[in-house]
XYZ file of C-alpha atoms in Angstrom:
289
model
C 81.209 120.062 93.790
C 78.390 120.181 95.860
C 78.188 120.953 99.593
C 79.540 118.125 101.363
C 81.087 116.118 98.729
C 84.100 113.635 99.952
C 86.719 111.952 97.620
C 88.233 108.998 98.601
C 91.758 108.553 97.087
C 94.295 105.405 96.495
C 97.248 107.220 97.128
C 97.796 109.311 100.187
C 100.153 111.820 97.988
C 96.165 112.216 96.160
C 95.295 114.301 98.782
C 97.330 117.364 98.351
C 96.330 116.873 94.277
C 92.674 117.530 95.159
C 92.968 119.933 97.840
C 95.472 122.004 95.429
C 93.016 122.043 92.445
C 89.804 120.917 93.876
C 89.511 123.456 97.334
C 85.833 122.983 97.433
C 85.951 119.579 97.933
C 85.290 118.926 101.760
C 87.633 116.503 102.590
C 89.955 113.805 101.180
C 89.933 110.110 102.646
C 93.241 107.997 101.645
C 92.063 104.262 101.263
C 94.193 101.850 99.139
C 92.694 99.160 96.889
C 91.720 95.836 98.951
C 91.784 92.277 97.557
C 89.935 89.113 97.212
C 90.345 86.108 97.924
C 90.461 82.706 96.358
C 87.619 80.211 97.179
C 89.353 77.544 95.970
C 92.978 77.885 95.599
C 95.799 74.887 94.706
C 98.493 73.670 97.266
C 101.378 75.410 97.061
C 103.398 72.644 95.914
C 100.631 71.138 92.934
C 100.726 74.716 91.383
C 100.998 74.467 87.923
C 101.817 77.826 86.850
C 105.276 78.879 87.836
C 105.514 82.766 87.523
C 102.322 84.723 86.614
C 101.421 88.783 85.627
C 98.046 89.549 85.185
C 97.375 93.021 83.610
C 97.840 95.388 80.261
C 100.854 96.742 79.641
C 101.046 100.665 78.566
C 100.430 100.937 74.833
C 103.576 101.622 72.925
C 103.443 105.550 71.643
C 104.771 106.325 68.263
C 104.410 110.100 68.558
C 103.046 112.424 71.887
C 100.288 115.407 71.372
C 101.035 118.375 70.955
C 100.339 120.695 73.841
C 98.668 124.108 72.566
C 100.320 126.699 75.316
C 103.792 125.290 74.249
C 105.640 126.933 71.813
C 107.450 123.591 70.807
C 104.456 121.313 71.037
C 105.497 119.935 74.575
C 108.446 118.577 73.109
C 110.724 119.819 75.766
C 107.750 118.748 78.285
C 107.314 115.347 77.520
C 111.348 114.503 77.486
C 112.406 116.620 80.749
C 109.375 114.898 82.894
C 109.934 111.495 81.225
C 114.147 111.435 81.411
C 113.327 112.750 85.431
C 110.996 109.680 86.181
C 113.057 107.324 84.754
C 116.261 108.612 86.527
C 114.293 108.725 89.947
C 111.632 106.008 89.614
C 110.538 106.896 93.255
C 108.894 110.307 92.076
C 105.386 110.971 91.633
C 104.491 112.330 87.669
C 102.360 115.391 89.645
C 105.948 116.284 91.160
C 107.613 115.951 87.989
C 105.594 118.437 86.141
C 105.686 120.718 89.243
C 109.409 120.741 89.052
C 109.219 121.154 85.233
C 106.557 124.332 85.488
C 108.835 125.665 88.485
C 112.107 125.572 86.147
C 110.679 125.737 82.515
C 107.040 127.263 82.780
C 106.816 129.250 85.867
C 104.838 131.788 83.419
C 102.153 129.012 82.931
C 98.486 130.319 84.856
C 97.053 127.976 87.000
C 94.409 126.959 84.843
C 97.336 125.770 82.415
C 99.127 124.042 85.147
C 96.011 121.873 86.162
C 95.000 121.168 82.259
C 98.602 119.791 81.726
C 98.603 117.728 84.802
C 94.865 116.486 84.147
C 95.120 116.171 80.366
C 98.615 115.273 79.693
C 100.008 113.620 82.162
C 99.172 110.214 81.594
C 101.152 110.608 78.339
C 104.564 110.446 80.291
C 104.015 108.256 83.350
C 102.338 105.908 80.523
C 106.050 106.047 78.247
C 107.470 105.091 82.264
C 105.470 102.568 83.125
C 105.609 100.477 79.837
C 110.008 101.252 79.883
C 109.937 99.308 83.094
C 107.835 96.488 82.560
C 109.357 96.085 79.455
C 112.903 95.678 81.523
C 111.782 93.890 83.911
C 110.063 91.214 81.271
C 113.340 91.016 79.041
C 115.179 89.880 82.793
C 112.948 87.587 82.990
C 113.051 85.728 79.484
C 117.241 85.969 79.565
C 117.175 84.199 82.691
C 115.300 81.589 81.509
C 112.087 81.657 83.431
C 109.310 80.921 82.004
C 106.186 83.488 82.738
C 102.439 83.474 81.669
C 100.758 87.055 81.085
C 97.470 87.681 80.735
C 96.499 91.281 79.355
C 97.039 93.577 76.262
C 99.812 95.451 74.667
C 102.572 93.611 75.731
C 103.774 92.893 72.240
C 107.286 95.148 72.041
C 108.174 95.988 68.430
C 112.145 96.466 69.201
C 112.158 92.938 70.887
C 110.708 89.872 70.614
C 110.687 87.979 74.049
C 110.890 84.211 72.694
C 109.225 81.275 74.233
C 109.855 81.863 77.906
C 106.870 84.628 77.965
C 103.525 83.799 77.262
C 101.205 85.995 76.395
C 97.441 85.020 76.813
C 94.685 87.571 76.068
C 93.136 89.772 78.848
C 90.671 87.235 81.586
C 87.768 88.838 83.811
C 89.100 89.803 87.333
C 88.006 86.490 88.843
C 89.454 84.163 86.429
C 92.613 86.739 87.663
C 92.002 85.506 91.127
C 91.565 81.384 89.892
C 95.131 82.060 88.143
C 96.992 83.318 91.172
C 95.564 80.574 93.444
C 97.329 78.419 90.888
C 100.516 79.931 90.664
C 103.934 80.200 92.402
C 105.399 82.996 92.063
C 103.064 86.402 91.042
C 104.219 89.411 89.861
C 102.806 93.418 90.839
C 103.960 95.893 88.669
C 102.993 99.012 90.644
C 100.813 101.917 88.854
C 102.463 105.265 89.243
C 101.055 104.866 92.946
C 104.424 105.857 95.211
C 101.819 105.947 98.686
C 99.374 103.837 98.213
C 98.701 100.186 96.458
C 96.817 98.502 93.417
C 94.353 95.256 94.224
C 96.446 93.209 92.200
C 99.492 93.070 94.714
C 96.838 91.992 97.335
C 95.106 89.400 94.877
C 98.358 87.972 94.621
C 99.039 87.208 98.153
C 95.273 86.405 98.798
C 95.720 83.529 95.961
C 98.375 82.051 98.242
C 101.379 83.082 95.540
C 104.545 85.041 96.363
C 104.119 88.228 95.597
C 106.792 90.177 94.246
C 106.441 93.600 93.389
C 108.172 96.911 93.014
C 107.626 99.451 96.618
C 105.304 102.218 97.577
C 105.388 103.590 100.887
C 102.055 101.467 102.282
C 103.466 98.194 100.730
C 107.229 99.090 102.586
C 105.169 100.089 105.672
C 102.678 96.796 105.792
C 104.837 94.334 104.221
C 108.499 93.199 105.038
C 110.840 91.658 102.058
C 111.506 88.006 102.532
C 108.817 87.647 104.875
C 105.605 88.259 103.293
C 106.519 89.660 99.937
C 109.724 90.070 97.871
C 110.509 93.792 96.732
C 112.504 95.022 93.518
C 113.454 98.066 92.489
C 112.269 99.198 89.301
C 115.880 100.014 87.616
C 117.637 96.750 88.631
C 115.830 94.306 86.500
C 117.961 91.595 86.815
C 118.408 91.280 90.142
C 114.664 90.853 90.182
C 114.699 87.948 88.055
C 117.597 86.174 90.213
C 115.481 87.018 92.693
C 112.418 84.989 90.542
C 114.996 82.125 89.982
C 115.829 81.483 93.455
C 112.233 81.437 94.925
C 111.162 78.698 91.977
C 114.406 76.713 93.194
C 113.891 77.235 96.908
C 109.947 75.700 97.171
C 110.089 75.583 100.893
C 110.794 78.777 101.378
C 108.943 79.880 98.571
C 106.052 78.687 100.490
C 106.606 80.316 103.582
C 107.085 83.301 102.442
C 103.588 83.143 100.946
C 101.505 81.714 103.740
C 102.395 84.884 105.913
C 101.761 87.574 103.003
C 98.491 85.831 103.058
C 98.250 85.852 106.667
C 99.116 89.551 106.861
C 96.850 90.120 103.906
C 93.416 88.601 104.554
C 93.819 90.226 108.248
C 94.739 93.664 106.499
C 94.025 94.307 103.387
C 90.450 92.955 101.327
C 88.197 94.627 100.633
C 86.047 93.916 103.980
C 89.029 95.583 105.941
C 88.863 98.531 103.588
C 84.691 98.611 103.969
C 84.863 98.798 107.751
C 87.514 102.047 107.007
C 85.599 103.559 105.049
C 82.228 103.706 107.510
C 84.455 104.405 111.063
C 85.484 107.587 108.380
C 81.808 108.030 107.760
C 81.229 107.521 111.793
C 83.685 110.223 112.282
C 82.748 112.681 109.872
C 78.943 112.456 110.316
C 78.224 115.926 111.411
C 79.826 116.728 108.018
C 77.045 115.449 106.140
Protein backbone atom coordinates (compact mmCIF):
# COMPACT_ATOMS: atom_id res chain seq x y z
CA UNK A 1 0.00 0.00 0.00
CA UNK A 2 1.40 3.20 -0.17
CA UNK A 3 3.31 5.13 2.52
CA UNK A 4 0.93 6.15 5.02
CA UNK A 5 -2.09 4.28 4.15
CA UNK A 6 -4.70 3.63 7.23
CA UNK A 7 -7.58 1.01 7.23
CA UNK A 8 -10.35 1.52 9.24
CA UNK A 9 -12.05 -1.78 10.31
CA UNK A 10 -15.72 -2.83 11.76
CA UNK A 11 -14.53 -5.36 13.91
CA UNK A 12 -11.79 -4.85 16.41
CA UNK A 13 -10.69 -8.76 15.92
CA UNK A 14 -9.97 -6.94 11.97
CA UNK A 15 -7.04 -5.62 13.25
CA UNK A 16 -4.81 -8.51 13.87
CA UNK A 17 -6.29 -9.83 10.14
CA UNK A 18 -4.57 -6.86 8.47
CA UNK A 19 -1.59 -6.49 10.49
CA UNK A 20 -1.00 -10.46 9.97
CA UNK A 21 -1.32 -10.29 6.13
CA UNK A 22 -1.17 -6.68 5.34
CA UNK A 23 2.30 -5.50 7.58
CA UNK A 24 2.75 -2.52 5.41
CA UNK A 25 -0.27 -1.07 6.22
CA UNK A 26 0.46 1.78 8.84
CA UNK A 27 -2.06 1.39 11.19
CA UNK A 28 -5.52 -0.12 11.82
CA UNK A 29 -8.48 2.08 13.32
CA UNK A 30 -11.50 -0.16 14.83
CA UNK A 31 -14.79 1.89 14.18
CA UNK A 32 -18.16 0.03 14.11
CA UNK A 33 -20.99 0.90 11.70
CA UNK A 34 -23.20 4.00 13.03
CA UNK A 35 -26.93 4.50 12.35
CA UNK A 36 -29.53 6.87 11.25
CA UNK A 37 -32.18 8.07 12.37
CA UNK A 38 -35.82 8.38 11.57
CA UNK A 39 -37.22 11.88 10.69
CA UNK A 40 -40.45 10.91 11.11
CA UNK A 41 -41.09 7.88 13.05
CA UNK A 42 -44.78 6.39 14.42
CA UNK A 43 -45.74 6.25 18.21
CA UNK A 44 -44.87 3.33 19.68
CA UNK A 45 -48.24 2.22 20.33
CA UNK A 46 -49.91 3.20 16.45
CA UNK A 47 -47.10 0.94 14.94
CA UNK A 48 -48.46 -1.08 12.46
CA UNK A 49 -45.88 -3.53 11.80
CA UNK A 50 -45.41 -5.96 14.61
CA UNK A 51 -41.97 -7.75 14.12
CA UNK A 52 -39.71 -6.60 11.22
CA UNK A 53 -36.05 -7.98 9.48
CA UNK A 54 -34.70 -5.99 6.96
CA UNK A 55 -31.83 -7.65 4.96
CA UNK A 56 -30.78 -10.72 2.42
CA UNK A 57 -30.42 -13.82 3.68
CA UNK A 58 -27.18 -16.01 2.57
CA UNK A 59 -27.93 -17.72 -0.74
CA UNK A 60 -28.61 -21.37 -0.32
CA UNK A 61 -25.35 -23.44 -1.80
CA UNK A 62 -25.99 -26.59 -3.66
CA UNK A 63 -22.33 -27.55 -4.05
CA UNK A 64 -18.84 -25.56 -2.56
CA UNK A 65 -15.61 -24.89 -4.98
CA UNK A 66 -13.17 -26.78 -5.14
CA UNK A 67 -9.98 -25.53 -3.58
CA UNK A 68 -6.84 -26.26 -5.96
CA UNK A 69 -3.98 -26.93 -3.06
CA UNK A 70 -6.41 -29.59 -1.57
CA UNK A 71 -6.07 -32.93 -2.48
CA UNK A 72 -9.89 -33.59 -1.78
CA UNK A 73 -11.23 -30.38 -3.24
CA UNK A 74 -11.65 -28.69 0.29
CA UNK A 75 -14.04 -31.20 1.13
CA UNK A 76 -12.60 -31.89 4.49
CA UNK A 77 -12.12 -27.89 4.69
CA UNK A 78 -15.40 -26.72 4.17
CA UNK A 79 -17.12 -29.44 6.75
CA UNK A 80 -14.41 -29.21 9.72
CA UNK A 81 -14.63 -25.12 9.67
CA UNK A 82 -18.42 -25.20 9.07
CA UNK A 83 -19.39 -28.22 11.85
CA UNK A 84 -16.75 -25.87 14.32
CA UNK A 85 -18.81 -22.58 13.76
CA UNK A 86 -21.90 -24.03 14.18
CA UNK A 87 -20.91 -25.92 17.42
CA UNK A 88 -19.30 -22.60 18.83
CA UNK A 89 -21.29 -19.79 17.19
CA UNK A 90 -19.10 -17.29 19.23
CA UNK A 91 -15.93 -17.99 16.95
CA UNK A 92 -14.64 -15.86 14.35
CA UNK A 93 -14.40 -17.89 10.58
CA UNK A 94 -10.48 -16.34 10.47
CA UNK A 95 -10.02 -18.51 13.79
CA UNK A 96 -11.69 -21.38 12.41
CA UNK A 97 -9.49 -21.82 9.46
CA UNK A 98 -6.45 -21.02 11.69
CA UNK A 99 -7.35 -23.91 13.86
CA UNK A 100 -8.10 -26.04 10.74
CA UNK A 101 -4.48 -25.09 8.95
CA UNK A 102 -2.85 -25.63 12.56
CA UNK A 103 -4.41 -29.33 12.80
CA UNK A 104 -5.05 -30.33 9.08
CA UNK A 105 -2.72 -28.03 6.86
CA UNK A 106 0.12 -26.90 8.91
CA UNK A 107 2.17 -27.72 5.52
CA UNK A 108 0.07 -24.95 3.75
CA UNK A 109 2.72 -21.64 2.82
CA UNK A 110 1.55 -18.51 3.82
CA UNK A 111 0.56 -17.35 0.61
CA UNK A 112 -1.96 -20.44 0.67
CA UNK A 113 -3.13 -19.62 4.08
CA UNK A 114 -4.10 -15.93 3.15
CA UNK A 115 -5.72 -17.07 -0.44
CA UNK A 116 -7.99 -19.54 1.54
CA UNK A 117 -8.94 -17.08 4.13
CA UNK A 118 -9.43 -14.19 1.42
CA UNK A 119 -10.94 -16.35 -1.32
CA UNK A 120 -12.78 -19.00 0.43
CA UNK A 121 -13.87 -18.06 3.38
CA UNK A 122 -17.00 -16.49 2.77
CA UNK A 123 -18.09 -19.91 1.44
CA UNK A 124 -18.43 -21.32 5.10
CA UNK A 125 -19.38 -18.40 7.35
CA UNK A 126 -22.03 -17.84 4.36
CA UNK A 127 -23.46 -21.92 4.90
CA UNK A 128 -23.44 -20.41 8.99
CA UNK A 129 -25.04 -17.50 8.67
CA UNK A 130 -28.01 -18.65 6.42
CA UNK A 131 -28.30 -22.19 9.12
CA UNK A 132 -29.09 -19.64 11.76
CA UNK A 133 -31.37 -17.32 10.33
CA UNK A 134 -33.05 -20.02 8.91
CA UNK A 135 -33.61 -21.38 12.77
CA UNK A 136 -34.27 -18.56 14.10
CA UNK A 137 -37.15 -17.74 11.26
CA UNK A 138 -38.78 -21.34 11.59
CA UNK A 139 -39.10 -20.22 15.76
CA UNK A 140 -40.63 -17.60 14.76
CA UNK A 141 -43.45 -18.92 12.30
CA UNK A 142 -44.18 -22.09 14.95
CA UNK A 143 -44.83 -19.66 17.51
CA UNK A 144 -47.17 -17.94 15.69
CA UNK A 145 -45.77 -14.51 15.17
CA UNK A 146 -46.25 -12.95 12.40
CA UNK A 147 -42.93 -11.17 10.76
CA UNK A 148 -42.41 -8.96 7.59
CA UNK A 149 -38.89 -9.35 5.73
CA UNK A 150 -37.66 -7.33 3.34
CA UNK A 151 -34.54 -8.70 1.30
CA UNK A 152 -33.50 -11.66 -0.99
CA UNK A 153 -32.90 -15.31 -0.69
CA UNK A 154 -34.91 -16.10 2.04
CA UNK A 155 -36.93 -18.66 0.16
CA UNK A 156 -35.72 -22.23 1.97
CA UNK A 157 -36.26 -25.19 -0.36
CA UNK A 158 -36.50 -27.91 2.67
CA UNK A 159 -39.24 -25.68 4.34
CA UNK A 160 -41.82 -23.61 3.54
CA UNK A 161 -42.50 -20.99 6.38
CA UNK A 162 -46.44 -20.49 5.84
CA UNK A 163 -48.30 -17.31 6.30
CA UNK A 164 -46.77 -15.97 9.47
CA UNK A 165 -43.51 -14.74 7.37
CA UNK A 166 -43.72 -12.32 4.83
CA UNK A 167 -41.42 -11.88 2.48
CA UNK A 168 -41.32 -8.48 0.56
CA UNK A 169 -38.56 -7.78 -2.00
CA UNK A 170 -35.31 -5.91 -1.04
CA UNK A 171 -36.24 -1.62 -0.20
CA UNK A 172 -33.40 1.19 -0.45
CA UNK A 173 -31.74 1.78 3.01
CA UNK A 174 -34.08 4.66 3.84
CA UNK A 175 -37.30 3.11 3.11
CA UNK A 176 -35.28 0.48 5.77
CA UNK A 177 -35.21 3.30 8.20
CA UNK A 178 -39.29 4.48 7.39
CA UNK A 179 -40.03 0.60 8.19
CA UNK A 180 -38.37 0.42 11.57
CA UNK A 181 -39.87 3.76 12.72
CA UNK A 182 -43.05 1.83 12.06
CA UNK A 183 -42.46 -1.24 13.72
CA UNK A 184 -42.47 -2.93 17.18
CA UNK A 185 -40.33 -5.24 17.54
CA UNK A 186 -36.96 -5.33 14.95
CA UNK A 187 -34.82 -7.96 14.45
CA UNK A 188 -30.49 -7.86 13.91
CA UNK A 189 -29.14 -10.83 12.70
CA UNK A 190 -25.43 -10.18 13.31
CA UNK A 191 -22.80 -10.62 10.26
CA UNK A 192 -19.97 -12.88 11.25
CA UNK A 193 -18.87 -9.63 13.28
CA UNK A 194 -18.04 -11.27 17.04
CA UNK A 195 -16.28 -7.44 18.10
CA UNK A 196 -17.81 -5.09 16.42
CA UNK A 197 -21.57 -4.20 15.01
CA UNK A 198 -23.62 -3.85 11.65
CA UNK A 199 -25.80 -0.36 11.07
CA UNK A 200 -28.80 -2.28 11.02
CA UNK A 201 -28.85 -3.11 14.88
CA UNK A 202 -28.43 0.72 15.36
CA UNK A 203 -31.18 1.61 12.64
CA UNK A 204 -33.33 -0.42 14.62
CA UNK A 205 -33.10 1.30 17.86
CA UNK A 206 -32.77 4.77 16.09
CA UNK A 207 -36.40 3.93 14.47
CA UNK A 208 -37.68 3.76 18.04
CA UNK A 209 -38.25 -0.36 17.72
CA UNK A 210 -36.93 -2.99 20.13
CA UNK A 211 -34.12 -4.28 18.95
CA UNK A 212 -33.36 -7.74 19.37
CA UNK A 213 -30.38 -9.23 18.14
CA UNK A 214 -27.84 -11.96 18.59
CA UNK A 215 -24.26 -10.50 20.78
CA UNK A 216 -20.87 -9.26 19.79
CA UNK A 217 -18.61 -8.01 22.27
CA UNK A 218 -19.37 -3.96 21.49
CA UNK A 219 -23.19 -4.66 21.50
CA UNK A 220 -22.66 -6.77 25.19
CA UNK A 221 -20.31 -3.90 26.20
CA UNK A 222 -22.74 -0.75 25.07
CA UNK A 223 -26.00 -2.32 25.45
CA UNK A 224 -27.64 -4.18 28.49
CA UNK A 225 -30.52 -7.00 27.80
CA UNK A 226 -33.90 -5.88 28.95
CA UNK A 227 -32.89 -2.44 29.13
CA UNK A 228 -32.07 -1.15 25.83
CA UNK A 229 -32.02 -4.21 23.66
CA UNK A 230 -33.02 -7.89 24.02
CA UNK A 231 -30.11 -10.49 23.25
CA UNK A 232 -30.43 -14.21 21.88
CA UNK A 233 -28.16 -16.62 21.36
CA UNK A 234 -27.82 -17.91 18.04
CA UNK A 235 -28.42 -21.84 18.90
CA UNK A 236 -31.53 -21.38 21.12
CA UNK A 237 -34.02 -20.30 18.59
CA UNK A 238 -36.92 -20.71 20.44
CA UNK A 239 -36.29 -19.09 23.33
CA UNK A 240 -35.80 -16.12 21.07
CA UNK A 241 -39.15 -16.24 19.74
CA UNK A 242 -40.79 -16.55 23.40
CA UNK A 243 -38.76 -13.91 23.91
CA UNK A 244 -40.59 -12.06 20.54
CA UNK A 245 -44.00 -13.23 22.01
CA UNK A 246 -43.71 -11.70 25.29
CA UNK A 247 -42.47 -8.19 24.18
CA UNK A 248 -45.66 -8.00 21.51
CA UNK A 249 -47.87 -9.01 24.68
CA UNK A 250 -46.12 -6.77 27.18
CA UNK A 251 -46.55 -3.11 25.08
CA UNK A 252 -45.54 -1.11 28.07
CA UNK A 253 -42.61 -2.56 28.56
CA UNK A 254 -42.02 -3.14 25.11
CA UNK A 255 -41.87 0.52 24.92
CA UNK A 256 -39.54 1.21 27.49
CA UNK A 257 -37.25 -0.88 26.60
CA UNK A 258 -37.04 0.96 23.28
CA UNK A 259 -37.02 4.59 24.29
CA UNK A 260 -33.63 3.95 26.20
CA UNK A 261 -31.90 1.81 23.28
CA UNK A 262 -32.73 4.93 21.46
CA UNK A 263 -31.55 7.10 24.10
CA UNK A 264 -28.28 5.18 24.41
CA UNK A 265 -28.14 5.03 20.65
CA UNK A 266 -28.54 8.52 19.17
CA UNK A 267 -26.00 9.65 22.11
CA UNK A 268 -23.58 6.72 20.98
CA UNK A 269 -23.78 5.30 18.06
CA UNK A 270 -24.83 7.33 14.37
CA UNK A 271 -22.98 8.01 12.26
CA UNK A 272 -22.11 11.73 13.58
CA UNK A 273 -20.66 9.97 16.79
CA UNK A 274 -18.62 7.69 14.56
CA UNK A 275 -17.47 10.99 12.25
CA UNK A 276 -16.17 12.88 15.26
CA UNK A 277 -14.01 9.28 16.01
CA UNK A 278 -12.78 9.07 13.15
CA UNK A 279 -11.11 12.89 12.93
CA UNK A 280 -9.88 12.93 17.00
CA UNK A 281 -8.01 9.50 15.24
CA UNK A 282 -6.94 11.74 12.42
CA UNK A 283 -6.04 14.59 15.24
CA UNK A 284 -3.96 12.02 16.87
CA UNK A 285 -2.22 10.48 14.17
CA UNK A 286 -1.41 13.64 12.16
CA UNK A 287 2.30 13.50 12.21
CA UNK A 288 1.62 10.13 10.50
CA UNK A 289 0.51 11.64 7.44
Amino acid sequence: PIQNFHAIVLDEKHRNFIHRFFPLVSDVFFCPNGGNSVEASVPYENRSIEVLYVGNCQPYIKEFPAISFFSDGGKDFYQKVISAMIQNNNITTEACIDLYIEQCASELSIKDQRKLHLDFAHYPEGYVRRYFKQLGMRALNEEGIRVEIYGDGWEDPDYEYGENITIHKRVTSEECNRLAGDSKIALNFMPWFKDGCSERAFNNMLGGAVCVSDKSRYLTEHYKDGQDIVFFELDNPRQMALDVKWLLEHPDNAARIARAGYQKAIHCDTWACRLSGIMEYCAANEQKY
